[in-house]
mmCIF file of C-alpha atoms in Angstrom:
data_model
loop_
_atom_site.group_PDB
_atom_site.id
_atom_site.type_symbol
_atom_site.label_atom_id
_atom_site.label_comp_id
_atom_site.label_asym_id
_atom_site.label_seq_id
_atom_site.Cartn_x
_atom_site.Cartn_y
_atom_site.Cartn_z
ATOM 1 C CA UNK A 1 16.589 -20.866 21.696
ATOM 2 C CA UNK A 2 16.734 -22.283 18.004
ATOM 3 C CA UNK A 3 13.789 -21.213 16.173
ATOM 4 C CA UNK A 4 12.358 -22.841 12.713
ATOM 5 C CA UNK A 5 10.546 -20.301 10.140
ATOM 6 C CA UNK A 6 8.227 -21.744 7.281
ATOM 7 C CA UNK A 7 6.523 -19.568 5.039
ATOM 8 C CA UNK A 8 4.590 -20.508 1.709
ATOM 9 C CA UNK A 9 6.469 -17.989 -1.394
ATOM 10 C CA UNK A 10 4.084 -15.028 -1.361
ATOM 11 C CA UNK A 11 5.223 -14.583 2.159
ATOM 12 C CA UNK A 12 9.262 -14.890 1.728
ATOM 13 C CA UNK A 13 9.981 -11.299 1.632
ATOM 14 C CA UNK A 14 8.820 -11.000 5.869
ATOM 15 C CA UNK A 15 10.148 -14.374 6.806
ATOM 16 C CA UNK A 16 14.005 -13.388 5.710
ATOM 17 C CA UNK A 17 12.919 -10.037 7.874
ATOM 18 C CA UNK A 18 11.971 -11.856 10.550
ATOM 19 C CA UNK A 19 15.209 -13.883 10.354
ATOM 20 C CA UNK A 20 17.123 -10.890 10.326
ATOM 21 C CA UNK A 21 15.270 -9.321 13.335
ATOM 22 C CA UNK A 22 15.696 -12.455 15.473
ATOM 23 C CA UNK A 23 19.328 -13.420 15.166
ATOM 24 C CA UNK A 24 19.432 -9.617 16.226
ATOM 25 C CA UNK A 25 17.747 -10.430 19.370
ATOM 26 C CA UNK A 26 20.215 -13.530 19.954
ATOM 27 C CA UNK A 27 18.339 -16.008 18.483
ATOM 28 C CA UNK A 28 19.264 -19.007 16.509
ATOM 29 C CA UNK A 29 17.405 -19.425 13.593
ATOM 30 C CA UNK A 30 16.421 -21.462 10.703
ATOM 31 C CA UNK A 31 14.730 -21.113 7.917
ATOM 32 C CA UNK A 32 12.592 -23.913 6.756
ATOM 33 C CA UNK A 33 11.801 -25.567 3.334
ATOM 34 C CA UNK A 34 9.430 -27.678 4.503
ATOM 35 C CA UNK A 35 8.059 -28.570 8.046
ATOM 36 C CA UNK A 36 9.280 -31.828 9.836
ATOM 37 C CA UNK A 37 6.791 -33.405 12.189
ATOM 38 C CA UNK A 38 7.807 -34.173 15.504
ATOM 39 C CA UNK A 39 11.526 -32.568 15.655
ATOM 40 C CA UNK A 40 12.300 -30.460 18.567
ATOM 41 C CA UNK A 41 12.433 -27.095 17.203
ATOM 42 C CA UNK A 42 9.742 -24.341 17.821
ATOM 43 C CA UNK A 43 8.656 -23.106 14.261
ATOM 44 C CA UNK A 44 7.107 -19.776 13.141
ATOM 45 C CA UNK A 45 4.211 -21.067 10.662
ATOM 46 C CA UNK A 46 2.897 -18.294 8.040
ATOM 47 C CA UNK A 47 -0.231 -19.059 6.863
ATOM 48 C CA UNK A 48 0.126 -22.774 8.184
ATOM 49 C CA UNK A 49 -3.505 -23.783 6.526
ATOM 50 C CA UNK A 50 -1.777 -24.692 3.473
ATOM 51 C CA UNK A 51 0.417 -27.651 5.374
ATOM 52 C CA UNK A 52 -2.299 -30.212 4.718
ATOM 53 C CA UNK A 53 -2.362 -30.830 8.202
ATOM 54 C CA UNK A 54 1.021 -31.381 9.003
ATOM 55 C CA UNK A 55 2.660 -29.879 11.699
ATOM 56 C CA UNK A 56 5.021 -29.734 14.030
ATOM 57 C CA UNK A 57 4.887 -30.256 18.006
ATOM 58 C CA UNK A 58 5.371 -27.035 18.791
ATOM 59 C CA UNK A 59 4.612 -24.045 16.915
ATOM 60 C CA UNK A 60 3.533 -20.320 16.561
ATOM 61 C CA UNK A 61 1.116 -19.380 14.059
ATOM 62 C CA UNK A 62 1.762 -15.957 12.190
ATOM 63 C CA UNK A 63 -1.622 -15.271 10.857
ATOM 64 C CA UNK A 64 -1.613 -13.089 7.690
ATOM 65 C CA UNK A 65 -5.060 -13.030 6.373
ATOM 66 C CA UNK A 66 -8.441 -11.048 7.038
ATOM 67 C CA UNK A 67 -10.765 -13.353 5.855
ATOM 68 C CA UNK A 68 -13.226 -15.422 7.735
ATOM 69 C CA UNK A 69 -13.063 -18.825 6.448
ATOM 70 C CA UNK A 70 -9.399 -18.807 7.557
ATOM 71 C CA UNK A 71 -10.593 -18.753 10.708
ATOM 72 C CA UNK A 72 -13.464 -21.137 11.111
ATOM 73 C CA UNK A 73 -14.141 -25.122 10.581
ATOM 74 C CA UNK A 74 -12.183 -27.781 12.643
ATOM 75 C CA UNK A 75 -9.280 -28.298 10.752
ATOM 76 C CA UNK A 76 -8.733 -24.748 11.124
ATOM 77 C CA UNK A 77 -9.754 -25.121 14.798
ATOM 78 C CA UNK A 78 -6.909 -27.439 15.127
ATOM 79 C CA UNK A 79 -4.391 -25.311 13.759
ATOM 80 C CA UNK A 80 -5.219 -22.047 16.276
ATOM 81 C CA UNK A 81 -5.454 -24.479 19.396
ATOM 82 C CA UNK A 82 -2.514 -27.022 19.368
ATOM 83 C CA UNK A 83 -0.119 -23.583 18.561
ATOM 84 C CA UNK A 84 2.020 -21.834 21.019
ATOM 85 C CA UNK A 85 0.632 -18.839 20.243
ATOM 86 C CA UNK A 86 -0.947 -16.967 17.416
ATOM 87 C CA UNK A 87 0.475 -13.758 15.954
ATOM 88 C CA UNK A 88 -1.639 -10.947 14.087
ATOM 89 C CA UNK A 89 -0.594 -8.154 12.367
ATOM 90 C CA UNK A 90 -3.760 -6.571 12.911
ATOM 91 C CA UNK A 91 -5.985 -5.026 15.931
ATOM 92 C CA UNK A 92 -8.784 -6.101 13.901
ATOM 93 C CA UNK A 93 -7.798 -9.852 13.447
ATOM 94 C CA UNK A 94 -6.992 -10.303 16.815
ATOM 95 C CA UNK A 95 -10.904 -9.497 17.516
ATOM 96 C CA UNK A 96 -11.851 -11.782 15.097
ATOM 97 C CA UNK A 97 -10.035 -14.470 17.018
ATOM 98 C CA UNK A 98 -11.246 -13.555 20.253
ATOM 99 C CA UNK A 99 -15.015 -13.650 18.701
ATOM 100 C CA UNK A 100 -14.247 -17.179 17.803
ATOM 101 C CA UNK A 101 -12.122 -18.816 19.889
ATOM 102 C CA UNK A 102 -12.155 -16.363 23.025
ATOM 103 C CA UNK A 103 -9.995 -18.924 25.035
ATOM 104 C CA UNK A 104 -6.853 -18.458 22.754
ATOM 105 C CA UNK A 105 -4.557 -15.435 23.347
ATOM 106 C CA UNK A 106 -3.493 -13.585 20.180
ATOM 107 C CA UNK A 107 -0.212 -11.138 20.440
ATOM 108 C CA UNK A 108 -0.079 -8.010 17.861
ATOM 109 C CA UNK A 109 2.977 -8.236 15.979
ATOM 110 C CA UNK A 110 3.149 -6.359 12.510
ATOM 111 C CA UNK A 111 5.879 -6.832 9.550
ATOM 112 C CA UNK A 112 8.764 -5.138 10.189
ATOM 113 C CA UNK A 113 11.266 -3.941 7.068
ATOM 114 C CA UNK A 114 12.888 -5.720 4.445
ATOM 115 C CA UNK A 115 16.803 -5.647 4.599
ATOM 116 C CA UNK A 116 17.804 -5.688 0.986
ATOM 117 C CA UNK A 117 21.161 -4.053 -0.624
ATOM 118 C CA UNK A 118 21.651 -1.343 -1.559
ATOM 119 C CA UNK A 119 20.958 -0.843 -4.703
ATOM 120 C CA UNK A 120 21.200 1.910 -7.445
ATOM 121 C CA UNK A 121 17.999 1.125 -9.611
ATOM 122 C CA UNK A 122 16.272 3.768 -11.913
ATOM 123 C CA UNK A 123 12.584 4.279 -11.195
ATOM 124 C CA UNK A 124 11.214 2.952 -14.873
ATOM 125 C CA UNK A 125 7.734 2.404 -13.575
ATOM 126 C CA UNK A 126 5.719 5.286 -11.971
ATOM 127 C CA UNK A 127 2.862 3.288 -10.260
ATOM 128 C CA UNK A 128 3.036 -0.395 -9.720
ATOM 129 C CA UNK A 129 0.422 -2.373 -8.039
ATOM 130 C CA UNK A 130 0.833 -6.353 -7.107
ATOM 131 C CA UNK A 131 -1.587 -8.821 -5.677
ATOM 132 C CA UNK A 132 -5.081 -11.103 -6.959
ATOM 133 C CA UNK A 133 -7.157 -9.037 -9.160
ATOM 134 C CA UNK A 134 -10.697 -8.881 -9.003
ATOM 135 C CA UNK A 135 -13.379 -6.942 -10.705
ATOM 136 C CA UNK A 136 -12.912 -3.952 -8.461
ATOM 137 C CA UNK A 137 -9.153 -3.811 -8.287
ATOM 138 C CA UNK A 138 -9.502 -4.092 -12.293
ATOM 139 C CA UNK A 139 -11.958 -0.769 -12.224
ATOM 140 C CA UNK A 140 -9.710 0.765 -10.474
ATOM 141 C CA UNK A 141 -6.586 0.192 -12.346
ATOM 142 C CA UNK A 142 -9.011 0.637 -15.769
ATOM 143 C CA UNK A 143 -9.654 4.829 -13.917
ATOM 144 C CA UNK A 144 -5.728 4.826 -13.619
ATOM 145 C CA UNK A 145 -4.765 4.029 -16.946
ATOM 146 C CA UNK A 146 -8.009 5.927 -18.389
ATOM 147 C CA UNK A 147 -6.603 9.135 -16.717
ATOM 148 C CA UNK A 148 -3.446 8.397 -18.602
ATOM 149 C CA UNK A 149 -0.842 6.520 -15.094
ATOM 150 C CA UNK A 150 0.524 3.424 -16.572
ATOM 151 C CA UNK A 151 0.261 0.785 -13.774
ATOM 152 C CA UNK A 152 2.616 -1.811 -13.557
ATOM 153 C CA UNK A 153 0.314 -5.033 -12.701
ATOM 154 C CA UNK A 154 1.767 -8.128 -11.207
ATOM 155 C CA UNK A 155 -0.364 -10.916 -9.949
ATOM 156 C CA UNK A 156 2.349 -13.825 -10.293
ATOM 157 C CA UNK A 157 5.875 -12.219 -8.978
ATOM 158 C CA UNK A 158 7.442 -13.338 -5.540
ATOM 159 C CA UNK A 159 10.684 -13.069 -3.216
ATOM 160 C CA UNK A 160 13.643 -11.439 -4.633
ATOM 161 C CA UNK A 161 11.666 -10.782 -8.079
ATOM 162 C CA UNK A 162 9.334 -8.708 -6.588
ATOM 163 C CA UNK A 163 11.169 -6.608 -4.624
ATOM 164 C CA UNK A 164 13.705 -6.253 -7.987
ATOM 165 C CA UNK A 165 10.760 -4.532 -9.263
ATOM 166 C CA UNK A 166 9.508 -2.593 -6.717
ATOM 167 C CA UNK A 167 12.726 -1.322 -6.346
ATOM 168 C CA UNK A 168 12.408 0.508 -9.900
ATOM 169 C CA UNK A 169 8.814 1.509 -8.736
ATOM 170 C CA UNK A 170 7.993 5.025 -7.403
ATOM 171 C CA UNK A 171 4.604 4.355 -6.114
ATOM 172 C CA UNK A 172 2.955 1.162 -4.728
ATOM 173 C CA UNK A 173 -0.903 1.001 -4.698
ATOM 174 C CA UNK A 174 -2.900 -0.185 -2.645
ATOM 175 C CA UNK A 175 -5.904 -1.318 -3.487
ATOM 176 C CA UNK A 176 -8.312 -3.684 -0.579
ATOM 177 C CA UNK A 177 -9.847 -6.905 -2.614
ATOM 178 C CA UNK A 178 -12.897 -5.647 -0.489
ATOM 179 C CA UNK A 179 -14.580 -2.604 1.468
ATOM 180 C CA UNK A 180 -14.199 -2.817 4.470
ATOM 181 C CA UNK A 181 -10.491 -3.994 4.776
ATOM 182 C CA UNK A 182 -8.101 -3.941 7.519
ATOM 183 C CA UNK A 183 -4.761 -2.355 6.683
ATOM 184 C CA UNK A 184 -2.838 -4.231 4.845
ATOM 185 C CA UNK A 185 0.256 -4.018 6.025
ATOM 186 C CA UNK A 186 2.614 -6.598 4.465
ATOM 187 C CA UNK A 187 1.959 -5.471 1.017
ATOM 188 C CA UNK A 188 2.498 -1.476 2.364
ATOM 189 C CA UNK A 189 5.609 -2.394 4.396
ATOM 190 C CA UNK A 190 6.666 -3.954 1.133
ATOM 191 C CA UNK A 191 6.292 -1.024 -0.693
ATOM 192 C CA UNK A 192 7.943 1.590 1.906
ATOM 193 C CA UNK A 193 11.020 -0.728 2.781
ATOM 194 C CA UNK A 194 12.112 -0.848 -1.355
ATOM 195 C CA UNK A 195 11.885 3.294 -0.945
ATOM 196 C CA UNK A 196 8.204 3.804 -2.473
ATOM 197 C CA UNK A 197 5.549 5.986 -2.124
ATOM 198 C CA UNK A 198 2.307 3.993 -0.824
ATOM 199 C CA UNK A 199 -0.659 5.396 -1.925
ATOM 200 C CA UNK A 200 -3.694 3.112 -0.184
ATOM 201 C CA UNK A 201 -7.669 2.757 0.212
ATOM 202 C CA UNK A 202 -8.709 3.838 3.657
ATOM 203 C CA UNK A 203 -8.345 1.413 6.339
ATOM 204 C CA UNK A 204 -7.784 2.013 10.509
ATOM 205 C CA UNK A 205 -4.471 2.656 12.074
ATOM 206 C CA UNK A 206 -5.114 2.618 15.478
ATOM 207 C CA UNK A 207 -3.171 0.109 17.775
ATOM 208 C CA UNK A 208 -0.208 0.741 16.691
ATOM 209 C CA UNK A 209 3.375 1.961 17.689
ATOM 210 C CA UNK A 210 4.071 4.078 14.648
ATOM 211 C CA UNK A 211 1.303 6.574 13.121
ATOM 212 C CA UNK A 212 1.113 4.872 9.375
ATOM 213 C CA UNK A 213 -1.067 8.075 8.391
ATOM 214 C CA UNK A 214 2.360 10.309 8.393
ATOM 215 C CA UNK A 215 4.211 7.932 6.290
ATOM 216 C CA UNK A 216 1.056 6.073 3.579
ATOM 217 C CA UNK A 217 -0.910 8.744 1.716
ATOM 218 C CA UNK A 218 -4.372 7.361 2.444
ATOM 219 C CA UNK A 219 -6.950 8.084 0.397
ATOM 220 C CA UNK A 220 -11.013 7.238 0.078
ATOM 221 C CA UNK A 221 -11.511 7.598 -3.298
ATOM 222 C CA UNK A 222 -9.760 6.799 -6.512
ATOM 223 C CA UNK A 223 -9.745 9.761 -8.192
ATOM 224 C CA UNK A 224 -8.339 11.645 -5.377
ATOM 225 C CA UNK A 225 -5.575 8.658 -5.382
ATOM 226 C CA UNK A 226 -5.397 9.520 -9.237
ATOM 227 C CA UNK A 227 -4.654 13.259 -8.404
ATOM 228 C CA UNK A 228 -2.024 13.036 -5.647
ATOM 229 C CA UNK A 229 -0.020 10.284 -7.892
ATOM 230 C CA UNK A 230 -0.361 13.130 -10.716
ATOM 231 C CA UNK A 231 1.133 15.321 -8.106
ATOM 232 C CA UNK A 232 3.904 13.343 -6.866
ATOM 233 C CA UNK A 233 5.206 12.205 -10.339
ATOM 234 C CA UNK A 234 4.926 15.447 -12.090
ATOM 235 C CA UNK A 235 6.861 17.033 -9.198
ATOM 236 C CA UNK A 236 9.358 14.148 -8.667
ATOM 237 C CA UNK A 237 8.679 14.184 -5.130
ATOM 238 C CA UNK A 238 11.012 11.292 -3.612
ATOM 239 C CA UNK A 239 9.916 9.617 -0.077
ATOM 240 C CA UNK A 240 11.616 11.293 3.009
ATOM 241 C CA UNK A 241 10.183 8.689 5.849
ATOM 242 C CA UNK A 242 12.509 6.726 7.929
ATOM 243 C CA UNK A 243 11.716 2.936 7.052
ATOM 244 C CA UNK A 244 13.232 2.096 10.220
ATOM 245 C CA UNK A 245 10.466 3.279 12.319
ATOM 246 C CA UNK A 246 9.013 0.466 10.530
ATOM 247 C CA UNK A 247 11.115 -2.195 12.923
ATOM 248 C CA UNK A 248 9.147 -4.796 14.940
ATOM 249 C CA UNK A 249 11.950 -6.015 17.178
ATOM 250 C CA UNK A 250 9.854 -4.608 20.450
ATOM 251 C CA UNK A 251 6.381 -6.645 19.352
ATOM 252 C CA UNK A 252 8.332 -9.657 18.815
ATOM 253 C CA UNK A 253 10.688 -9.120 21.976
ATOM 254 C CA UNK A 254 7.164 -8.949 23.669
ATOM 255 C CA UNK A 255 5.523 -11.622 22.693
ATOM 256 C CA UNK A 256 8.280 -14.154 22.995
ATOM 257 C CA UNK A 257 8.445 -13.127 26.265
ATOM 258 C CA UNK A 258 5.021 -14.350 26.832
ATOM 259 C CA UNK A 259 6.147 -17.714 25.892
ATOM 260 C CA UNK A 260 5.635 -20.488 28.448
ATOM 261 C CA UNK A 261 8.283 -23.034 26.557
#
């Protein structure tokens, strides 16, 4: 089978790891600057509400996002029941999808790890976070940088770029846009596959294959995140996790299986 992958840019990190992960499973693959209507390829659609509406015959939709209004109005509608099937990376957006449309089956299937080069980089920033700021991201950061942790803060860095810079990062943080938040996984898996630490706000871990709580430090307060990144930089403590455990060949091995093409 000859698979299609479109992804907008924020998202171009996990599509070249799904790539990877596919041809691995004997898979052809492509990877797709823009979507043509009505070819015969299946495609792999990230966050296919930005197409405008225009989409192929047959596709999968890889659902990255928590919120609501992703979810609901008919155009949206549309998108979730003309698709193959709909991925989540999430226990708790695949009950979102069965409150709403109860009829369409969702299959968990997280980010797995970025394959980069190696690379030799020096760690010149100790705490980098990346993502849209809002007011309480920006208190958050303002208690970091008041308690003397320099945060490197990008908002407008993608692909290759980012992980350039994560790569001379020795913490990620992760900070939820709002409380509560499911885990958000593509910005930790991020983080872990370019050798960070993750520090993170509290979310659930349950469902999964791999117990995130032994390899994120997750914390439920910002000061206590303030003290344990004091701790790890002022004792140069250097991540000893395995970021292959962070593989998601058996999730998508499953749910391609489930495939009635």
């Amino acid at each position: 089978m000859i698979i299609k992958v479109w992804s907008p840019e924020h998202l171009q990190n996990h599509a070249w790891s799904l790539r990877q992960t596919i041809m691995q499973m004997g898979h052809g693959i492509i990877m797709a600057d823009k979507v043509d209507k009505g070819d015969d390829y299946l495609y792999i659609l990230y966050c296919p509400q930005v197409l405008n509406g225009r989409f192929p015959d047959k596709y999968i939709v890889y659902h990255t996002e928590h919120a609501e209004r992703f979810l609901t109005g008919n155009d949206n509608k549309k998108i979730f029941e003309n698709a193959e099937a709909i991925w989540c990376h999430t226990p708790e957006t695949i009950a979102e999808f069965n409150k709403y449309y109860p009829d369409i089956k969702c299959e968990l299937v997280p980010p797995g790890w970025i394959f980069v080069p190696k690379h030799d980089k020096d760690r010149i920033y100790d705490v980098t976070f990346y993502g849209n700021l809002n007011e309480r991201r920006v208190r958050i950061l303002e208690l970091f940088e008041n308690n003397g942790i320099k945060v490197n803060v990008i908002t407008q860095l993608f692909g290759k770029e980012l992980l350039e810079q994560l790569l001379q990062s020795k913490i990620v943080l992760n900070l939820h846009y709002a409380i509560p938040a499911p885990i958000e996984l593509f910005r930790i898996h991020e983080g872990l596959s370019m050798g960070c630490h993750v520090i993170s706000e509290v979310s659930s871990t349950e469902g999964f294959k791999i117990d995130y709580g032994t390899i994120v430090q997750f914390m439920d307060d910002p000061y206590k995140m303030i003290l344990w990144t004091k701790y790890l930089l002022d004792n140069k403590i250097k991540p000893n996790f395995d970021i292959a455990k962070l593989d998601n060949r058996s999730y998508i091995e499953e749910a391609i299986k489930k495939l009635k093409l």
